[in-house]
Coordinates of C-alpha atoms and ligand atoms in Angstrom, one line a residue:
M847 CA 14.9 -23.2 -11.8
P848 CA 11.9 -21.3 -13.3
L849 CA 12.7 -18.2 -15.3
D850 CA 11.2 -15.8 -12.8
R851 CA 13.4 -17.3 -10.0
I852 CA 16.5 -16.8 -12.2
F853 CA 15.5 -13.2 -12.9
L854 CA 14.9 -12.7 -9.1
A855 CA 18.4 -14.1 -8.3
L856 CA 20.0 -11.8 -10.8
L857 CA 18.1 -8.8 -9.5
H858 CA 19.3 -9.5 -6.0
R859 CA 22.9 -9.1 -7.2
L860 CA 22.1 -5.5 -8.0
D861 CA 21.6 -2.4 -5.9
P862 CA 17.9 -2.6 -4.8
E863 CA 16.9 0.7 -6.5
R864 CA 18.5 -0.3 -9.8
A865 CA 16.8 -3.7 -9.5
H866 CA 13.4 -2.0 -9.0
G867 CA 14.1 0.2 -12.1
L868 CA 14.8 -2.9 -14.2
T869 CA 11.7 -4.6 -12.9
I870 CA 9.5 -1.7 -13.9
A871 CA 11.2 -1.6 -17.3
A872 CA 10.6 -5.4 -17.7
L873 CA 6.9 -5.0 -16.6
R874 CA 6.4 -2.1 -19.1
A875 CA 7.9 -4.2 -21.8
G876 CA 5.5 -7.1 -21.1
L877 CA 8.4 -9.4 -20.1
V878 CA 6.9 -10.6 -16.8
T879 CA 3.8 -12.6 -17.6
P880 CA 2.8 -15.4 -15.2
P881 CA 0.3 -18.0 -16.4
P882 CA -3.2 -16.4 -16.3
R883 CA -5.5 -18.1 -13.9
A884 CA -9.0 -16.6 -13.4
P885 CA -9.6 -15.4 -9.8
D886 CA -11.6 -17.8 -7.7
P887 CA -15.2 -16.3 -7.2
I888 CA -15.0 -17.0 -3.5
L889 CA -12.5 -14.1 -3.3
A890 CA -14.8 -11.4 -4.8
S891 CA -16.2 -8.7 -2.6
T892 CA -17.9 -5.3 -3.0
L893 CA -16.6 -2.3 -1.2
W894 CA -17.4 1.4 -1.9
G895 CA -19.5 0.2 -4.8
L896 CA -16.5 -1.4 -6.4
R897 CA -16.3 -5.0 -7.3
F898 CA -12.9 -6.3 -6.1
P899 CA -12.1 -9.6 -7.8
T900 CA -9.7 -10.5 -5.0
P901 CA -8.9 -8.8 -1.8
L902 CA -5.1 -8.7 -2.5
G903 CA -3.7 -5.5 -3.7
L904 CA -0.3 -4.0 -4.5
A905 CA 0.7 -1.5 -1.8
A906 CA 1.9 2.0 -2.6
G907 CA 5.5 2.7 -3.4
F908 CA 6.1 0.0 -6.0
D909 CA 4.4 1.9 -8.9
K910 CA 5.0 5.5 -7.7
N911 CA 4.6 7.0 -11.2
A912 CA 1.6 5.0 -12.4
M913 CA 3.6 3.2 -15.0
V914 CA 2.7 -0.5 -14.6
M915 CA -0.9 -0.6 -13.5
K916 CA -2.0 -2.9 -16.3
A917 CA 1.0 -5.3 -15.8
M918 CA 0.4 -5.6 -12.0
L919 CA -3.3 -6.2 -12.4
G920 CA -2.3 -8.9 -14.9
L921 CA -0.2 -10.6 -12.3
G922 CA -3.5 -11.3 -10.4
F923 CA -3.7 -8.4 -8.0
G924 CA -7.3 -7.5 -7.3
F925 CA -6.3 -3.8 -7.2
V926 CA -3.3 -1.6 -7.5
E927 CA -2.4 1.5 -5.6
V928 CA -0.1 4.0 -7.3
G929 CA 2.0 6.7 -5.7
S930 CA 2.7 8.3 -3.4
V931 CA 2.3 11.2 -5.8
T932 CA 3.2 14.8 -4.7
P933 CA 2.0 17.9 -6.5
R934 CA 5.4 18.7 -7.9
P935 CA 8.0 16.2 -9.0
Q936 CA 10.8 15.7 -6.5
S937 CA 13.9 13.6 -6.4
G938 CA 13.8 12.3 -2.8
N939 CA 16.7 11.6 -0.5
A940 CA 20.3 10.9 -1.4
K941 CA 21.1 7.4 -2.6
P942 CA 21.6 4.6 -1.5
R943 CA 18.1 4.7 0.1
I944 CA 16.7 1.2 -0.2
F945 CA 18.3 -1.7 1.7
R946 CA 17.4 -5.4 1.7
L947 CA 17.6 -7.5 4.9
P948 CA 17.1 -11.0 3.3
E949 CA 17.7 -12.8 6.6
D950 CA 14.8 -11.0 8.0
G951 CA 12.5 -11.0 4.9
A952 CA 12.6 -7.2 5.4
V953 CA 13.4 -3.9 3.6
I954 CA 14.4 -0.5 4.9
N955 CA 13.8 2.5 2.7
R956 CA 14.2 6.2 3.1
L957 CA 13.2 7.2 -0.4
G958 CA 11.4 10.4 0.6
F959 CA 8.6 10.5 -1.9
N960 CA 10.7 10.4 -5.1
N961 CA 8.2 10.8 -7.9
E962 CA 7.4 12.5 -11.1
G963 CA 4.6 14.6 -9.7
Q964 CA 0.8 15.0 -10.3
A965 CA 0.9 16.0 -13.9
A966 CA 2.8 12.9 -15.0
A967 CA 0.6 10.6 -13.0
E968 CA -2.5 12.3 -14.3
A969 CA -1.5 11.8 -17.9
R970 CA -0.8 8.1 -17.4
L971 CA -4.0 7.5 -15.4
E972 CA -6.0 9.2 -18.2
A973 CA -4.4 6.9 -20.8
F974 CA -5.1 3.9 -18.5
R975 CA -8.7 4.8 -18.0
A976 CA -9.3 5.2 -21.7
G977 CA -8.3 1.6 -22.5
Q978 CA -8.3 -0.6 -19.4
A979 CA -10.5 -1.9 -16.7
G980 CA -9.3 -2.6 -13.2
I981 CA -9.3 -1.0 -9.8
V982 CA -6.6 1.6 -9.3
G983 CA -6.2 3.7 -6.1
V984 CA -4.1 6.8 -5.9
N985 CA -1.9 7.5 -2.9
L986 CA -1.2 11.2 -2.2
G987 CA 1.8 12.8 -0.4
Q988 CA 3.1 16.2 0.2
N989 CA 6.2 17.9 -1.3
K990 CA 9.1 18.1 1.2
D991 CA 9.4 21.9 0.8
S992 CA 5.7 22.6 1.0
D993 CA 4.7 25.1 3.7
D994 CA 1.0 24.1 3.7
A995 CA 0.9 20.3 3.7
A996 CA -2.9 20.2 3.6
A997 CA -2.9 22.3 0.4
D998 CA -0.8 19.6 -1.2
Y999 CA -3.3 16.9 -0.4
V1000 CA -6.2 19.2 -1.5
S1001 CA -4.4 19.7 -4.8
G1002 CA -4.0 15.9 -5.2
V1003 CA -7.7 15.3 -4.5
S1004 CA -8.9 17.7 -7.1
S1005 CA -6.5 16.8 -9.8
L1006 CA -6.2 13.0 -9.4
G1007 CA -9.5 12.3 -7.5
P1008 CA -11.5 12.1 -10.7
L1009 CA -9.2 9.4 -12.1
A1010 CA -8.9 7.3 -8.9
D1011 CA -11.2 4.4 -7.7
Y1012 CA -10.1 5.5 -4.2
L1013 CA -7.7 8.0 -2.8
V1014 CA -5.3 7.5 0.1
I1015 CA -4.2 10.4 2.3
N1016 CA -0.8 9.2 3.3
V1017 CA 0.3 11.0 6.5
S1018 CA 2.5 8.1 7.7
S1019 CA 5.7 8.1 5.7
P1020 CA 8.6 8.3 8.1
N1021 CA 10.8 9.8 5.4
T1022 CA 9.3 13.3 5.0
P1023 CA 10.2 15.5 8.0
G1024 CA 7.1 16.6 9.9
L1025 CA 4.7 14.4 7.9
R1026 CA 3.7 12.1 10.7
A1027 CA 2.8 15.2 12.8
L1028 CA -0.3 15.4 10.6
Q1029 CA -1.6 12.4 12.5
G1030 CA -2.1 14.6 15.6
R1031 CA -5.7 15.4 16.5
A1032 CA -5.9 19.1 15.5
A1033 CA -3.8 18.7 12.3
L1034 CA -5.7 15.7 11.2
E1035 CA -9.1 17.3 11.8
D1036 CA -8.0 20.3 9.7
L1037 CA -6.6 18.1 7.0
L1038 CA -9.6 15.8 6.7
T1039 CA -12.0 18.7 6.8
R1040 CA -10.2 20.3 3.9
V1041 CA -9.8 17.1 1.7
T1042 CA -13.3 15.8 2.3
A1043 CA -14.7 19.2 1.2
V1044 CA -12.8 19.1 -2.0
R1045 CA -13.7 15.5 -2.6
D1046 CA -17.4 16.2 -2.0
A1047 CA -17.3 19.0 -4.5
L1048 CA -16.2 16.6 -7.3
P1049 CA -18.9 15.5 -9.8
S1050 CA -20.8 12.5 -8.3
T1051 CA -19.6 10.2 -11.1
H1052 CA -16.0 11.0 -10.1
R1053 CA -16.1 11.2 -6.3
P1054 CA -13.7 8.6 -4.9
P1055 CA -13.7 7.2 -1.4
L1056 CA -11.0 8.6 0.9
V1057 CA -8.7 6.3 2.9
L1058 CA -6.4 7.5 5.6
K1059 CA -3.0 5.6 5.7
I1060 CA -1.5 5.6 9.2
A1061 CA 1.8 4.7 10.8
P1062 CA 2.4 1.6 13.0
D1063 CA 4.3 3.7 15.6
L1064 CA 1.4 5.2 17.5
S1065 CA 0.7 5.6 21.2
A1066 CA -2.7 4.4 22.6
A1067 CA -3.8 8.0 22.8
D1068 CA -2.8 8.7 19.2
K1069 CA -4.8 5.6 18.1
E1070 CA -7.9 6.8 19.9
D1071 CA -7.6 10.3 18.5
I1072 CA -7.2 9.0 14.9
A1073 CA -10.2 6.6 15.2
G1074 CA -12.3 9.5 16.7
V1075 CA -11.3 12.0 14.0
A1076 CA -11.7 9.5 11.2
L1077 CA -15.2 8.6 12.4
A1078 CA -16.2 12.3 12.8
A1079 CA -14.9 13.1 9.3
R1080 CA -16.7 10.0 7.9
I1081 CA -13.5 8.7 6.3
D1082 CA -14.2 5.7 4.0
G1083 CA -11.3 3.6 5.0
L1084 CA -8.2 3.2 7.2
A1085 CA -5.0 1.6 5.8
R1086 CA -2.8 0.0 8.5
S1087 CA 0.1 0.4 8.2
H1088 CA 3.0 2.2 6.7
T1089 CA 6.6 1.2 7.4
T1090 CA 7.9 1.3 11.0
L1091 CA 10.7 3.3 12.6
A1092 CA 11.1 0.5 15.2
R1093 CA 14.0 -1.9 15.0
P1094 CA 13.1 -5.2 16.7
D1095 CA 16.1 -6.8 18.5
H1096 CA 15.7 -10.0 16.5
L1097 CA 16.8 -8.3 13.2
T1098 CA 20.0 -9.8 11.8
G1099 CA 20.4 -8.2 8.4
R1100 CA 23.6 -6.2 8.1
H1101 CA 21.6 -3.1 7.1
R1102 CA 19.4 -3.2 10.2
G1103 CA 21.0 0.1 11.5
E1104 CA 20.1 2.1 8.4
A1105 CA 17.7 5.0 8.9
G1106 CA 14.2 4.8 7.3
G1107 CA 11.1 2.8 7.4
L1108 CA 11.2 -1.0 8.0
S1109 CA 8.8 -3.2 6.1
G1110 CA 8.3 -6.9 5.4
R1111 CA 8.2 -9.9 7.8
P1112 CA 9.0 -8.0 11.1
L1113 CA 6.0 -5.7 10.5
F1114 CA 3.5 -8.5 10.2
G1115 CA 2.9 -9.2 13.9
P1116 CA 2.6 -5.6 15.1
S1117 CA 0.6 -4.4 12.2
T1118 CA -1.9 -7.3 12.4
A1119 CA -2.3 -6.8 16.2
V1120 CA -3.5 -3.2 15.7
L1121 CA -6.0 -4.2 13.0
S1122 CA -8.2 -5.8 15.6
E1123 CA -7.6 -2.9 17.9
F1124 CA -8.8 -0.5 15.2
T1125 CA -11.9 -2.6 14.5
S1126 CA -13.0 -2.1 18.1
L1127 CA -11.9 1.6 18.3
T1128 CA -14.0 2.4 15.2
G1129 CA -16.8 0.0 16.2
G1130 CA -16.3 -1.8 12.9
K1131 CA -17.7 1.2 11.1
I1132 CA -14.7 2.0 8.9
P1133 CA -13.4 -0.6 6.4
L1134 CA -9.8 -1.5 7.1
I1135 CA -7.0 -2.3 4.6
G1136 CA -4.4 -4.6 6.2
I1137 CA -0.8 -4.0 5.2
G1138 CA 2.5 -5.1 6.6
G1139 CA 4.6 -8.2 6.2
V1140 CA 2.1 -10.3 4.1
A1141 CA 4.1 -13.0 2.3
S1142 CA 1.7 -16.0 2.2
A1143 CA -1.9 -17.0 2.0
A1144 CA -1.9 -17.6 5.8
D1145 CA -0.7 -14.1 6.4
A1146 CA -3.3 -12.5 4.2
Y1147 CA -6.0 -14.7 5.9
A1148 CA -4.8 -13.6 9.3
K1149 CA -5.2 -9.9 8.3
I1150 CA -8.7 -10.6 7.0
R1151 CA -9.7 -12.4 10.2
A1152 CA -8.3 -9.5 12.2
G1153 CA -10.7 -7.2 10.5
A1154 CA -9.2 -6.2 7.1
C1155 CA -11.6 -6.1 4.1
L1156 CA -8.6 -5.7 1.8
V1157 CA -5.0 -6.6 2.1
Q1158 CA -1.9 -5.2 0.4
L1159 CA 1.8 -6.2 0.1
Y1160 CA 5.0 -4.9 -1.3
S1161 CA 8.2 -6.2 0.4
A1162 CA 7.4 -9.9 -0.1
L1163 CA 7.4 -9.3 -3.9
I1164 CA 11.1 -8.4 -3.6
Y1165 CA 11.9 -11.9 -2.1
H1166 CA 9.3 -14.1 -3.8
G1167 CA 8.7 -12.6 -7.2
P1168 CA 5.5 -12.2 -9.2
G1169 CA 4.3 -15.8 -8.8
L1170 CA 3.6 -15.0 -5.2
V1171 CA 0.4 -13.1 -6.2
S1172 CA -1.5 -16.1 -7.6
E1173 CA 0.1 -18.4 -4.9
I1174 CA -1.5 -16.2 -2.2
T1175 CA -4.9 -15.8 -3.9
H1176 CA -5.3 -19.5 -4.6
G1177 CA -4.1 -20.4 -1.1
L1178 CA -6.5 -17.9 0.4
A1179 CA -9.5 -19.5 -1.5
D1180 CA -8.4 -22.9 -0.1
L1181 CA -8.3 -21.5 3.5
L1182 CA -11.7 -20.0 3.2
R1183 CA -13.2 -23.3 2.0
R1184 CA -11.4 -25.3 4.7
D1185 CA -13.0 -23.1 7.4
G1186 CA -16.5 -23.3 5.8
F1187 CA -16.8 -19.8 4.5
S1188 CA -18.6 -19.3 1.2
S1189 CA -17.3 -15.7 0.6
I1190 CA -14.4 -13.6 1.7
G1191 CA -16.7 -11.1 3.4
E1192 CA -17.9 -13.8 5.9
A1193 CA -14.3 -14.1 7.2
V1194 CA -13.6 -10.4 7.8
G1195 CA -13.0 -9.8 11.5
C1196 CA -13.7 -13.4 12.6
G1197 CA -10.7 -13.5 14.9
Q1198 CA -7.7 -15.8 15.1
T1199 CA -7.6 -19.2 13.4
Ligands
FMN1314 C1 10.6 0.7 -1.2 C2 9.3 1.1 -0.6 C3 8.7 2.3 -1.0 C4 7.5 2.7 -0.4 N1 6.9 3.9 -0.8 C5 5.6 4.2 -0.3 C6 5.0 5.4 -0.7 O1 5.4 6.1 -1.6 N2 3.8 5.6 -0.1 C7 3.2 4.8 0.8 O2 2.1 5.1 1.3 N3 3.8 3.7 1.2 C8 5.0 3.4 0.7 N4 5.6 2.2 1.1 C9 5.0 1.4 2.2 C10 4.2 0.3 1.7 O3 3.1 0.7 0.9 C11 3.6 -0.6 2.8 O4 2.8 0.2 3.6 C12 4.8 -1.1 3.7 O5 5.9 -1.5 2.9 C13 4.3 -2.4 4.5 O6 3.9 -3.4 3.6 P1 5.0 -4.7 3.2 O7 5.5 -5.2 4.5 O8 4.1 -5.6 2.5 O9 6.0 -4.1 2.4 C14 6.9 1.8 0.6 C15 7.5 0.6 0.9 C16 8.7 0.3 0.4 C17 9.3 -1.0 0.8

């Protein structure tokens, strides 16, 4: 058995949050180093003026405190998203708050934005920027006890915006009471007006694109509202999607009844279906990031064909380990060639295979 499979098997004997802490420590110590293979040029694309070496990125939540950006880029991710970062540090919900559902390839979490806050993230991002290349997005959240959610995002945009290649306004975590209400039309209009004004006031050399991350649990009317508001606010990207509150009947893992957001394989179908829906709702005018249940090259390819310019994953890393990243990118390059594409951009939104 290869070393990383042994490490993974040992980690799965531990409580998920402890296993995550050990993984971060191992990454920081440089102990997880897969064989370096240069990204296939067919996977490169340019979005927001940034050259993405591959479309596969690390989703938010893995590196909440901007500790392992370099190590994760080294695994072969084309970009890494850190956070969610809230203005002040907060400890999140009571433990245990992460649950594995191995039979379902899924995870349930109700972490509640546990993170060390903006100042800690800012210091680490500054150090990273001083010595390292690579695309790093910053995902912003609000403090649980905040009485002006929009002000928390505004604070994140002004302090972390200059250090981010792109910013994500995350209004879709199910674990912060009231947060998803920000996806309603009036609240979203107010929020996006305020954050875009602050972003636009940043110096032109440090003015990142703004991406809105939304929930999968939305009614048809919600989706239309979000698309309309995002277009009017000239948002630069939409990320679909966060974890779901739904509990499909087919789940068998013993933790399926735990409260929190469900991610991983059960999210793949529903989150991919709405990607194409959003492509038509926005007339293809807003770049989409496809997230939810990606665990193979075929999954990533399906998201791209459904309209995603970029793809992210998190839960599959828990079950497949770091080797999955190069497995997906190399498999994706093969799929593109098989179907006669000469670049990833040609496949975006091409429909089902
Ligand atoms: C343990 C855990 C923590 C997460 N924390 C965050 C977070 O802080 N901010 C965020 O926007 N998304 C967070 N997510 C959601 C992921 O970024 C992603 O949207 C979701 O898990 C679906 O992708 P996946 O099926 O590949 O995991 C978290 C997911 C997990 C599993």
